[in-house]
Amino acid sequence: MTSYLPPSDRIWWKVPVGREEVVWIALALTWCLIMFLMMPYWHIYGKQNLSNEAYQTTPAKFGSRVEDMIKAHKVSEEKGIPVVHPPAGSDVYMLGRLWQWWPILELEKDKSYRLHLSSMDWQHGFSIQPINVNLQVIPGYEMVITVTPDKAGEYGVVCNEYCGIGHHTMLGKIYVKE
Amino acid sequence: MSLFRTCPDSGFYFHKSAESLMKANAVAAAVSLLVAGVLALGVVLTRWQEVHLLDASTFYMVLTAHGINALIFWIIFFEIAILYFASSTLLRCRLAAPRWAWTAFILMLVGAIMNNVAVFQGNSSVMMTSYVPMQAEPHFYLGLILFAVGALIGIFVFFGTLVIAKDENTYEGSVPLVTFGGVTAAIIAVFTIAGGAIILVPTFLWSVGYISHIDAQMYRVVWWVLGHSSQQVNVATHVAVWYLIAGVVFGARPMSEKVSRAAYLLYIFFLQLACAHHILVDPGISSEWKVFNTSYAMYLAVLASMIHGLTVPGAIEVAQREKGYTKGLFEWLRKAPWGNPVFSGMFISLVTFGFIGGITGVVMGTEQINLIIHNTIYVPAHFHATVVTGTTMAFMSLTYLLIPALFRRKVFMPTMAKLQPFVFGGGMVIMILFLLGAGTMGVSRRHWDMDFTGALLNFEYAGIAYTMVAIGSIGGVLAIVGGAMYLLVTVGSLLFGEKLEPSAGFLQSFGKPLDASCYRSGDAGRALAAPKPVEEHGSAGFEAPGTFALALLLLVTFIVYYFINWKYLASVWQLG
Ligand code: HEM
Ligand SMILES: [Cu+2]
Ligand SMILES: [Cu+2]
């Protein structure tokens, strides 16, 4: 009878379905399949993908690799934070901790780098602005993702995973040079 | 012999114990919404950078409490009331084990209070997701666990009632579609709570020191089993409320029982454990699993929502056309009772859920597109379109129906009630659209200060991002006014609304039954309308062209917006 009474037709599953519903289901299902296929398609032909490369690590282990990179390639310092210019194509590291992204990276335009990210303590959100690329940073896990900056300039690294009272002061930098 | 009454106006059957329980749960829900709404004011007035009301630690505390009171306590208390309604009232059956149902209620109440106490003591500002290794006080987790245990008992009372109804033959044939929606919600809720137990119990033990370490990645995977499926509970429930309101206001019947029920089954089969879209940019999880888990290869849960999105308004259109509103594509909609908040709220809920909540959700749940959206304020904007203009508005509309039927009071201040859905919905839509915009500009969620005061380095958002947050906040304030109107009408009705039947006094609105003379005992008067002979309903070709046109508009919007986002993604740094 109505939606809140038992179906008047006891064998409701045999009542034929209206045409607009059939057409709509066909359209919607087609669209759903297209949306699904877009994801594998982009993995093959797209240029922005997640890497699938990650390792379990510890704060101590990851921290010492970051310090090694800083020792080898530090070029200057800004407000007490080292600025590092690693060779193009190399492995570069950034760690998140309460409440700092460490160190500042200097990259070259149109060169690829293997960027390693991890956290020393709580979860953080690695958010490169203004291009708005966002990655989750989790203690105990090291994510490796290849980045190829295509525009020179100054980029902010905002923390966008809530990490306590100083969360809003957790700001890092990446410079991309011509 | 159980006591019951039949509402002389709506014809609804109310078993006396079930009635009291529905009232108690609904009132607890409204109180939670009140708390959440007051806190929302603190949230928006702080995010609005030019106002920046609260200091950082208060803001994070208030935001934690806002999320939990709104999303968990308001919604779930109300859902328990709906489950009792969908079983006891719609099947005209006594509620199974009212004592257990009261135990459930008390556990939920104690849990909710305990959790709030923990948050407002100040050392548990961990947000509703409580990601480890950030730690809250033990009673924060314990409160949530007690609440969940209570809710689980309530769900079993619902299932028990279904069994009794079947045993006592209180209905013929299959359960009504609305009840079927309730069954769907309840089944998913059991999975949700199981997921919740798996993650929250160890976390509680960790907070008291019995467990030394919880893996942060594992926590996120399992927490989102709970977090995601609970949202599916909300969707299943509010879709059932849409069907119910379409039935009550228009006498609408489902266009096709088969299609609507099959769509509900898709929710059960394809939503379970689909937590990956919340952790798309996490390390340690493979793309294959993410892609498969978000879509199950064909987005069948999305398909299900798209089906309901057609069949609910379609059913209304068919009913309206039968009444003679047949001119053009949209006379049925223009001549709908827009002055009745039961209908207007429900329809706004339907449209905003589909056009805003649904589309943004699927777009940002796409593995690669999530890269440019994750954890920005786009995310709360999206879920305010699902859980606020969608679920919350559906529940608000239902309240306007329940004030006379369940509480037996006339709606107090009917003009305010009439305007309420437009103020609340309008304000919320403004907030949502502008915060979606701010999110695409990179403004982050759960963030106290767009100016990064006190940071060593500096970064400046574009000026337009500030403007968007400001306009969004003004929309938010308007929505809070709309929320206050809702509470004014409901509380006003419960306290001062004209009594439609002899009352047992003041406490009647809070769970006490009506005057004893209103109830009868036994099974008399329970008889259901006799089933009519087969209706070849639905087979007559295009019965709802207006709805179909709206659905096509939705699809086109969806496709355009989806590819705009891919195009935007293609413009950022190469990543791989
Ligand atoms: C009445 C008007 C409301 C306004 C103005 C409002 C505003 C907001 C804003 C601006 C945020 C994001 C803050 C941030 O991330 O920095 C937020 C978060 C949230 N809101 Fe609302 N909200 C309202 C009602 C509701 C309702 C009714 C619900 C649920 C049914 C809800 C659930 C949530 C949740 C779950 C969060 C996320 C908290 C977190 O990040 O942990 N809100 N709200
Ligand atoms: Cu942070
Ligand atoms: Cu989800």
GROMACS .gro file of C-alpha atoms in nm, chain A residues 78-163:
model
   86
   78GLU     CA    1   6.682   2.930   0.830
   79LYS     CA    2   6.553   3.015   1.180
   80GLY     CA    3   6.764   2.730   1.313
   81ILE     CA    4   6.627   2.478   1.067
   82PRO     CA    5   6.880   2.330   0.823
   83VAL     CA    6   6.823   2.387   0.453
   84VAL     CA    7   6.933   2.087   0.249
   85HIS     CA    8   7.009   2.066  -0.122
   86PRO     CA    9   7.045   1.699  -0.210
   87PRO     CA   10   7.157   1.596  -0.562
   88ALA     CA   11   6.884   1.569  -0.823
   89GLY     CA   12   6.736   1.224  -0.842
   90SER     CA   13   6.843   1.124  -0.493
   91ASP     CA   14   6.658   1.005  -0.187
   92VAL     CA   15   6.537   1.297   0.024
   93TYR     CA   16   6.388   1.285   0.371
   94MET     CA   17   6.148   1.490   0.575
   95LEU     CA   18   6.032   1.404   0.923
   96GLY     CA   19   5.737   1.532   1.117
   97ARG     CA   20   5.750   1.581   1.491
   98LEU     CA   21   5.579   1.798   1.751
   99TRP     CA   22   5.565   2.062   1.599
  100GLN     CA   23   5.805   2.086   1.312
  101TRP     CA   24   5.880   1.958   0.964
  102TRP     CA   25   6.250   1.886   0.950
  103PRO     CA   26   6.458   1.988   0.753
  104ILE     CA   27   6.383   2.243   0.479
  105LEU     CA   28   6.435   2.088   0.135
  106GLU     CA   29   6.572   2.262  -0.171
  107LEU     CA   30   6.484   2.075  -0.490
  108GLU     CA   31   6.544   2.141  -0.857
  109LYS     CA   32   6.265   2.198  -1.101
  110ASP     CA   33   6.172   1.906  -1.328
  111LYS     CA   34   6.401   1.666  -1.141
  112SER     CA   35   6.262   1.361  -0.964
  113TYR     CA   36   6.332   1.279  -0.602
  114ARG     CA   37   6.240   0.986  -0.385
  115LEU     CA   38   6.079   1.161  -0.090
  116HIS     CA   39   6.075   0.965   0.237
  117LEU     CA   40   5.827   1.069   0.506
  118SER     CA   41   5.773   0.951   0.860
  119SER     CA   42   5.679   1.076   1.203
  120MET     CA   43   5.881   1.077   1.523
  121ASP     CA   44   5.582   1.081   1.754
  122TRP     CA   45   5.215   1.128   1.666
  123GLN     CA   46   5.037   1.127   1.334
  124HIS     CA   47   5.089   1.427   1.110
  125GLY     CA   48   4.955   1.543   0.777
  126PHE     CA   49   5.202   1.640   0.507
  127SER     CA   50   5.023   1.904   0.302
  128ILE     CA   51   5.219   2.089   0.033
  129GLN     CA   52   5.071   2.430  -0.036
  130PRO     CA   53   4.956   2.593  -0.252
  131ILE     CA   54   4.943   2.289  -0.481
  132ASN     CA   55   4.743   2.111  -0.212
  133VAL     CA   56   4.898   1.766  -0.222
  134ASN     CA   57   4.825   1.577   0.098
  135LEU     CA   58   4.980   1.265   0.249
  136GLN     CA   59   4.928   1.096   0.582
  137VAL     CA   60   5.238   1.061   0.799
  138ILE     CA   61   5.229   0.784   1.053
  139PRO     CA   62   5.481   0.692   1.323
  140GLY     CA   63   5.645   0.356   1.261
  141TYR     CA   64   5.587   0.378   0.885
  142GLU     CA   65   5.803   0.528   0.618
  143MET     CA   66   5.635   0.628   0.295
  144VAL     CA   67   5.845   0.673  -0.017
  145ILE     CA   68   5.697   0.868  -0.302
  146THR     CA   69   5.864   1.005  -0.613
  147VAL     CA   70   5.796   1.374  -0.662
  148THR     CA   71   5.879   1.584  -0.966
  149PRO     CA   72   5.822   1.952  -0.897
  150ASP     CA   73   5.730   2.126  -1.218
  151LYS     CA   74   5.724   2.488  -1.104
  152ALA     CA   75   5.991   2.684  -0.926
  153GLY     CA   76   5.895   2.868  -0.610
  154GLU     CA   77   5.844   2.849  -0.240
  155TYR     CA   78   5.609   2.586  -0.104
  156GLY     CA   79   5.466   2.563   0.245
  157VAL     CA   80   5.427   2.231   0.422
  158VAL     CA   81   5.124   2.260   0.647
  159CYS     CA   82   5.045   1.990   0.902
  160ASN     CA   83   4.689   1.893   0.838
  161GLU     CA   84   4.649   1.603   1.077
  162TYR     CA   85   4.559   1.733   1.422
  163CYS     CA   86   4.860   1.675   1.647
   0.00000   0.00000   0.00000
